[in-house]
C-alpha cells in the first residue's frame, strides 16, 4: 500500500509527519509515501471534501491514511500526527524525537515552497493564451455535439488551448449550466475554460472565432418569408455591432445552422462594416456530405471515397448540387489503381436517368434530411471547416463554402453564394480555374437572381 500524508502548508505537525514519513520511506524497502500540501486558505474546504467522500471524521492538520492498492475501495484512515507516530512505533519500532523549533522551521519552509509553486503555476497559466470561441444559440443540439469535437485538439491542433463561451437567452440558462458542468467533468486537457453567458452586452469579448447557430423555425402557414427574413436580419443587427466592439479585429465568423446561413453571413457583413468580409463564411459541408452519402449508396461504396461534389448557391435555400467534377476513389470496378487513383463519378453512374430524375428531385429531400438531423452532421461540418481554415484543406480537393462574391463565375457581386474554394495558409480562395458548363452557368444565374430577390 501507499501511505498518504496531507496537511496545511504552514502546519508544524504536518512537517513532523512529513519528516517521519520521509525517514520511513528512506529506511524501509516496502514503505511508500505520497504527500499532498494544501494552502492554508483552502485546507478546511479540502479536508471537509475528502472526509465526506470517504466517510471519515477528522478535524485538524495533518490527515494521514493508507491506500490499500491491492484491495481497491477507500483508504484506511490512520488519523493525525500522534496516530501516525503510534503506527510507526507499533509496526516499525521507530519514534520521532524532533524538537518543536525544528518543526516550526520546516512548516515555514513548507509554506514558502507551496506559495512559490502556486505562483509559478499561476504565471505559467497566465502565459497561455487560449483561442476564445463564442457560440450563439448554444442550447441547440449542434452546439452540444460540437464541444467535444473542438475540445479534443483535432480541429486547432494538439498544442492549442481553447476557451469556449456559450451564449443564449436567459430562458436557456439552466441548459447552458448543464452543458458547462458536463464539459468540465470530461476534463479535456486542451479546454482551458468553458462558461455560459446570457447577458448580450458582454457577448463576443476578445473573440477569435464566433459560430453563429441561430435558426428561425420555419412555419410558412404562420408567417411570411419576409417576416422570417426580417427576424434573421434583426438578430444580425444586434450581433454585428457587438462583434465590432468586443471581438478581436481578425475575428472569424462562421454562419451555420439549418436556415438562412447565407443571409446571416451577408447581414453580419452589412451591419458590421469593419468585420473583414473574407473572415465571414457560411457552412455548406452538411449538404455536401449528405449528397456524397446518397451517391455512395447508389454506387454501393463508402461515402469517404466520393470527392469534389460542389454545392452552389443558397445553402439552406435554393442550391444546386453539381457532379461535373465529382470523383470516386477506391471504387470497386474493373479498373483498379493506387490510393490516389480516381474515376470521374459521371462515368461510373451508367443510369444517367437516375441522375436527372431521382438525384435532382432528391435534392429537396436532401434539404429536409439535413434540416431534420439531430446535430451530429452540422457539428461535424463546422469542425471540418474550422480545421481546414486553420490547417488547410486536402490538396486538390474541392470544398463548398458560402463566401462574398467578387464577380467569380460571372456571378453578381456582393452576395454570399456557396462555391468551390480551397483553404491554405489560414485563408480560403475561390477555385476560379474550374470550368463550368453553359447549363451550370444558367442554373447559377437563376439561383443568384432568386437569392438577391
XYZ file of C-alpha atoms in Angstrom:
453
model
C 0.000 0.000 0.000
C 0.857 3.692 -0.051
C 0.658 5.988 2.954
C -0.849 9.374 2.056
C 0.058 12.354 4.214
C -1.659 15.658 3.628
C -1.827 18.896 5.555
C -1.698 22.687 5.660
C 1.483 24.091 4.197
C 2.217 26.145 7.368
C 1.374 23.396 9.914
C 4.253 22.232 12.159
C 2.506 18.893 12.845
C 2.296 18.228 9.119
C 6.043 18.989 8.944
C 6.651 16.431 11.724
C 4.545 13.767 9.951
C 6.304 14.551 6.685
C 9.788 14.060 8.188
C 8.789 10.791 9.808
C 7.268 9.585 6.512
C 10.469 10.554 4.628
C 12.557 8.656 7.196
C 10.360 5.542 6.903
C 10.473 5.664 3.126
C 14.265 6.016 3.097
C 14.818 3.135 5.532
C 12.073 0.648 4.686
C 12.027 -1.004 1.250
C 8.239 -1.554 1.203
C 7.114 1.786 2.649
C 5.909 4.372 0.148
C 4.505 7.805 0.918
C 2.515 10.278 -1.170
C 2.385 13.866 0.148
C -0.263 16.453 -0.693
C 0.379 20.005 0.553
C -2.641 22.321 0.753
C -2.687 26.131 1.009
C -3.948 27.250 4.468
C -6.881 29.137 2.865
C -8.076 26.034 1.013
C -7.363 23.468 3.744
C -10.753 23.459 5.559
C -12.761 23.019 2.359
C -10.426 20.297 1.074
C -10.478 18.383 4.379
C -14.281 18.527 4.533
C -14.498 17.187 0.945
C -12.097 14.250 1.449
C -13.738 13.227 4.758
C -17.226 13.397 3.260
C -16.157 11.304 0.272
C -14.627 8.565 2.461
C -16.987 8.769 5.432
C -14.192 9.834 7.828
C -14.319 12.148 10.859
C -11.162 14.230 11.200
C -10.806 17.882 12.197
C -7.179 19.081 12.094
C -3.962 19.096 10.037
C -2.467 16.743 9.034
C -4.680 13.843 7.927
C -2.936 10.552 7.159
C -4.392 7.441 5.576
C -3.273 4.241 3.872
C -4.289 3.451 0.289
C -4.708 -0.336 0.123
C -3.927 -0.589 -3.570
C -4.263 -4.346 -3.818
C -7.736 -4.375 -2.255
C -9.433 -1.449 -4.021
C -12.078 0.522 -2.156
C -11.496 3.533 0.069
C -8.355 4.176 2.081
C -7.826 3.250 5.741
C -7.712 6.363 7.965
C -4.777 6.412 10.395
C -5.595 9.875 11.842
C -3.353 12.809 12.728
C 0.318 13.098 13.655
C 0.014 11.292 17.036
C -1.753 8.323 15.472
C 0.921 8.200 12.770
C 3.679 8.203 15.432
C 1.914 5.358 17.253
C 1.533 3.435 13.993
C 5.257 3.895 13.168
C 6.295 2.781 16.655
C 3.944 -0.240 16.747
C 4.759 -1.576 13.256
C 8.310 -0.442 12.670
C 9.665 0.383 16.165
C 10.588 3.892 15.007
C 9.919 7.079 17.021
C 10.220 10.772 16.141
C 12.160 12.827 18.680
C 12.002 16.078 16.734
C 12.379 19.414 18.520
C 9.476 21.877 18.291
C 11.756 24.599 16.954
C 12.827 22.377 14.049
C 9.165 21.540 13.325
C 8.274 25.225 13.097
C 11.190 25.967 10.753
C 10.133 23.167 8.404
C 6.492 24.318 8.494
C 7.630 27.817 7.490
C 9.751 26.336 4.680
C 6.797 24.221 3.529
C 4.539 27.261 3.300
C 7.126 29.282 1.359
C 7.734 26.426 -1.093
C 3.988 25.898 -1.560
C 3.396 29.606 -2.264
C 6.301 29.670 -4.740
C 4.925 26.624 -6.628
C 1.439 28.199 -6.726
C 2.862 31.495 -8.041
C 4.864 29.625 -10.672
C 1.757 27.710 -11.814
C -0.238 30.945 -11.939
C 2.464 32.582 -14.063
C 2.591 29.611 -16.472
C -1.222 29.749 -16.777
C -1.149 33.494 -17.494
C 1.267 32.898 -20.408
C -1.203 30.528 -22.063
C -3.394 32.496 -24.455
C -6.263 30.184 -25.336
C -8.331 30.670 -28.504
C -11.564 32.395 -27.497
C -14.529 30.673 -29.166
C -18.054 32.068 -28.857
C -21.098 30.005 -29.859
C -24.521 31.664 -30.209
C -27.812 29.800 -29.637
C -25.646 27.470 -27.585
C -28.568 25.472 -26.161
C -29.051 23.771 -29.554
C -28.054 20.117 -30.187
C -25.453 21.274 -32.763
C -23.515 23.078 -30.027
C -23.774 20.100 -27.667
C -22.260 17.823 -30.338
C -19.669 20.440 -31.363
C -17.983 20.983 -27.972
C -16.213 17.568 -27.804
C -15.062 17.963 -31.429
C -13.449 21.352 -30.656
C -12.004 20.295 -27.287
C -10.122 17.151 -28.362
C -7.448 19.058 -30.310
C -8.360 17.582 -33.705
C -9.543 20.968 -35.038
C -6.959 23.537 -33.888
C -4.038 21.230 -33.116
C -2.889 19.269 -30.086
C -0.992 22.203 -28.558
C -3.700 24.885 -28.804
C -5.781 25.523 -25.689
C -9.293 26.866 -26.154
C -11.866 28.742 -24.079
C -15.498 28.202 -25.061
C -18.192 30.794 -24.334
C -21.813 29.672 -24.674
C -24.276 32.453 -25.461
C -28.064 32.158 -25.351
C -31.125 33.872 -23.901
C -31.965 33.812 -20.215
C -34.598 31.080 -20.596
C -31.849 28.586 -21.526
C -29.529 29.467 -18.617
C -30.105 26.096 -16.928
C -29.384 24.171 -20.150
C -26.124 26.119 -20.595
C -25.084 25.441 -16.989
C -25.701 21.721 -17.573
C -23.524 21.749 -20.709
C -20.745 23.624 -18.853
C -20.768 21.114 -15.966
C -20.714 18.140 -18.324
C -17.816 19.574 -20.369
C -15.860 20.313 -17.165
C -16.475 16.763 -15.915
C -14.973 15.391 -19.136
C -11.700 17.178 -18.261
C -10.457 17.773 -21.819
C -6.730 18.631 -21.499
C -6.997 21.464 -24.071
C -10.228 23.009 -22.746
C -8.813 25.904 -20.734
C -12.292 27.039 -19.659
C -15.964 26.894 -20.615
C -18.574 29.394 -19.476
C -22.202 30.377 -20.057
C -23.412 33.887 -20.904
C -26.935 35.270 -21.067
C -26.085 38.997 -20.982
C -25.993 40.136 -24.611
C -23.822 43.205 -23.804
C -20.900 41.004 -22.754
C -21.086 38.853 -25.898
C -18.015 38.175 -28.070
C -15.451 39.733 -25.703
C -11.957 39.055 -27.117
C -13.444 36.525 -29.573
C -11.119 34.796 -32.059
C -13.929 32.670 -33.518
C -17.697 33.164 -33.484
C -20.000 30.326 -34.513
C -23.486 31.649 -35.265
C -26.041 28.851 -34.882
C -29.226 30.944 -34.661
C -32.118 29.451 -36.600
C -35.669 30.631 -37.118
C -38.217 27.839 -37.032
C -39.854 27.974 -40.426
C -43.619 27.618 -40.492
C -44.893 29.285 -43.643
C -48.521 28.915 -42.516
C -47.847 31.178 -39.548
C -45.532 33.803 -41.074
C -44.498 35.009 -44.496
C -40.929 34.567 -45.758
C -40.448 38.353 -45.456
C -41.150 38.164 -41.718
C -38.631 35.378 -41.238
C -36.025 37.340 -43.203
C -36.720 40.368 -41.001
C -36.261 38.188 -37.909
C -32.851 36.948 -39.108
C -31.825 40.470 -40.028
C -32.758 41.752 -36.543
C -30.616 39.079 -34.851
C -27.642 40.094 -37.031
C -28.256 43.803 -36.372
C -27.685 43.035 -32.678
C -24.663 40.764 -33.192
C -22.668 42.717 -35.802
C -22.024 45.930 -33.778
C -21.155 43.826 -30.711
C -18.657 41.827 -32.787
C -17.095 45.086 -33.999
C -16.942 46.473 -30.447
C -15.894 43.400 -28.417
C -14.177 40.839 -30.660
C -10.590 40.819 -31.929
C -10.013 42.619 -35.233
C -9.153 39.353 -37.047
C -12.213 37.509 -35.686
C -13.518 34.673 -37.886
C -17.286 34.317 -38.104
C -18.945 31.066 -39.153
C -22.605 31.024 -40.120
C -24.088 27.581 -39.634
C -27.424 26.014 -38.796
C -30.471 24.842 -40.708
C -31.980 28.081 -42.012
C -30.752 31.223 -43.814
C -26.995 30.608 -43.422
C -26.144 32.789 -46.466
C -28.418 35.556 -45.226
C -26.894 35.541 -41.724
C -23.384 35.831 -43.204
C -24.268 38.735 -45.510
C -26.230 40.543 -42.757
C -23.282 40.329 -40.350
C -21.066 41.897 -43.050
C -23.695 44.555 -43.805
C -24.305 45.597 -40.193
C -20.639 45.199 -39.203
C -18.708 47.062 -41.929
C -15.395 46.811 -40.051
C -15.591 42.985 -39.880
C -13.337 41.641 -42.647
C -15.604 40.061 -45.295
C -13.033 37.348 -46.038
C -13.360 36.311 -42.361
C -17.088 35.535 -42.651
C -18.143 32.227 -44.199
C -21.305 30.092 -44.422
C -21.009 26.329 -43.990
C -22.183 24.019 -46.799
C -20.418 20.838 -45.666
C -23.596 19.168 -44.325
C -25.229 19.352 -47.772
C -22.031 18.181 -49.423
C -21.828 15.181 -47.032
C -25.499 14.232 -47.460
C -25.164 14.331 -51.272
C -21.977 12.204 -51.174
C -23.697 9.661 -48.943
C -26.666 9.451 -51.308
C -24.375 8.835 -54.303
C -22.329 6.281 -52.341
C -25.486 4.332 -51.523
C -26.402 4.261 -55.228
C -22.887 3.032 -56.106
C -22.705 0.634 -53.142
C -19.426 2.111 -51.849
C -18.087 4.116 -48.899
C -19.103 7.808 -48.853
C -15.480 8.657 -47.891
C -14.446 7.734 -51.454
C -16.747 10.337 -53.069
C -14.937 13.679 -53.508
C -15.400 17.074 -55.194
C -19.195 17.330 -55.133
C -19.957 21.071 -55.339
C -22.826 22.826 -53.573
C -23.623 26.089 -55.377
C -25.877 28.926 -54.269
C -28.151 29.445 -51.307
C -27.008 26.694 -48.940
C -30.170 26.397 -46.848
C -32.450 27.558 -49.656
C -32.304 27.002 -53.407
C -28.984 25.297 -54.092
C -27.552 23.227 -56.926
C -25.541 20.044 -56.372
C -23.002 19.864 -59.207
C -21.467 16.451 -60.035
C -19.478 17.507 -63.094
C -16.157 17.499 -61.147
C -17.026 14.662 -58.736
C -14.541 11.777 -58.449
C -14.603 8.307 -56.935
C -11.662 6.838 -55.027
C -11.269 3.140 -54.096
C -14.300 2.286 -56.234
C -14.753 -1.442 -56.803
C -14.831 -1.783 -60.593
C -12.911 -3.418 -63.468
C -10.029 -0.922 -63.262
C -8.007 -0.596 -60.066
C -5.182 1.754 -59.255
C -3.134 3.153 -56.329
C -4.823 5.022 -53.437
C -4.690 8.352 -55.301
C -6.303 6.883 -58.439
C -9.788 8.255 -59.110
C -12.564 7.854 -61.680
C -14.987 10.592 -62.794
C -18.273 9.901 -60.984
C -20.467 10.579 -64.029
C -18.628 7.867 -65.994
C -19.427 5.351 -63.297
C -23.164 6.003 -62.956
C -24.460 4.388 -66.124
C -28.035 5.215 -65.187
C -27.996 8.841 -66.395
C -31.779 8.836 -65.976
C -31.233 8.372 -62.225
C -29.003 11.467 -62.115
C -31.519 13.628 -63.981
C -34.681 12.422 -62.337
C -34.132 10.779 -58.967
C -30.946 12.531 -57.774
C -32.028 16.041 -58.813
C -35.535 15.614 -57.427
C -33.979 14.138 -54.260
C -32.164 17.432 -53.650
C -35.270 18.774 -51.923
C -35.341 15.683 -49.694
C -31.614 16.251 -49.044
C -32.559 19.643 -47.630
C -35.164 18.206 -45.292
C -32.734 15.403 -44.383
C -30.108 17.950 -43.306
C -32.693 20.093 -41.517
C -34.044 17.089 -39.587
C -30.678 15.823 -38.372
C -30.074 15.937 -34.627
C -26.804 17.872 -34.680
C -24.010 15.358 -35.304
C -23.744 16.154 -39.036
C -23.817 20.005 -38.788
C -21.429 19.912 -35.803
C -19.003 17.794 -37.817
C -19.428 20.221 -40.746
C -18.448 23.232 -38.589
C -15.466 21.380 -37.074
C -14.252 20.273 -40.522
C -14.472 23.793 -41.978
C -12.574 25.213 -38.988
C -9.877 22.538 -39.283
C -9.414 23.371 -42.964
C -9.370 27.109 -42.237
C -6.594 26.702 -39.671
C -4.590 23.857 -41.237
C -5.519 23.848 -44.942
C -7.883 21.579 -46.907
C -6.613 18.356 -48.533
C -4.537 19.302 -51.626
C -6.550 19.340 -54.838
C -9.855 18.741 -53.063
C -12.873 20.992 -53.670
C -14.684 22.384 -50.600
C -18.007 24.228 -50.923
C -18.287 27.367 -48.781
C -20.642 30.345 -48.808
C -18.479 33.450 -49.361
C -18.945 37.006 -50.608
C -18.980 37.128 -54.406
C -16.484 39.299 -56.273
C -17.549 38.565 -59.820
C -16.291 34.954 -59.872
C -18.070 32.624 -62.329
C -19.939 35.649 -63.801
C -21.977 35.913 -60.564
C -23.324 39.302 -59.422
C -21.110 40.913 -56.764
C -21.956 41.475 -53.097
C -23.989 38.376 -52.237
C -22.972 35.369 -50.140
C -23.008 32.427 -52.532
C -21.781 28.867 -51.985
C -18.983 27.999 -54.410
C -15.848 25.844 -54.686
C -12.879 27.015 -52.589
C -9.580 25.692 -51.251
C -8.099 26.562 -47.853
C -4.397 27.208 -47.381
C -2.186 29.268 -45.037
C -5.133 30.290 -42.885
C -7.058 31.748 -45.859
C -9.504 30.487 -48.478
C -9.507 31.200 -52.189
C -12.144 30.574 -54.843
C -11.124 27.882 -57.354
C -11.670 30.140 -60.369
C -9.746 27.709 -62.594
C -12.676 25.243 -62.556
C -14.503 25.147 -65.872
C -18.276 25.167 -65.718
C -20.691 24.271 -68.497
C -23.215 26.629 -70.070
C -26.034 24.705 -68.398
C -24.423 25.154 -64.965
C -23.874 28.848 -65.729
C -27.596 29.253 -66.464
C -28.574 27.472 -63.253
C -26.179 29.682 -61.227
C -27.665 32.829 -62.807
C -31.152 31.704 -61.848
C -30.149 30.854 -58.255
C -28.279 34.178 -57.851
C -31.339 36.079 -59.077
C -33.554 34.252 -56.578
C -31.079 34.847 -53.759
C -30.981 38.577 -54.495
C -34.784 38.703 -54.513
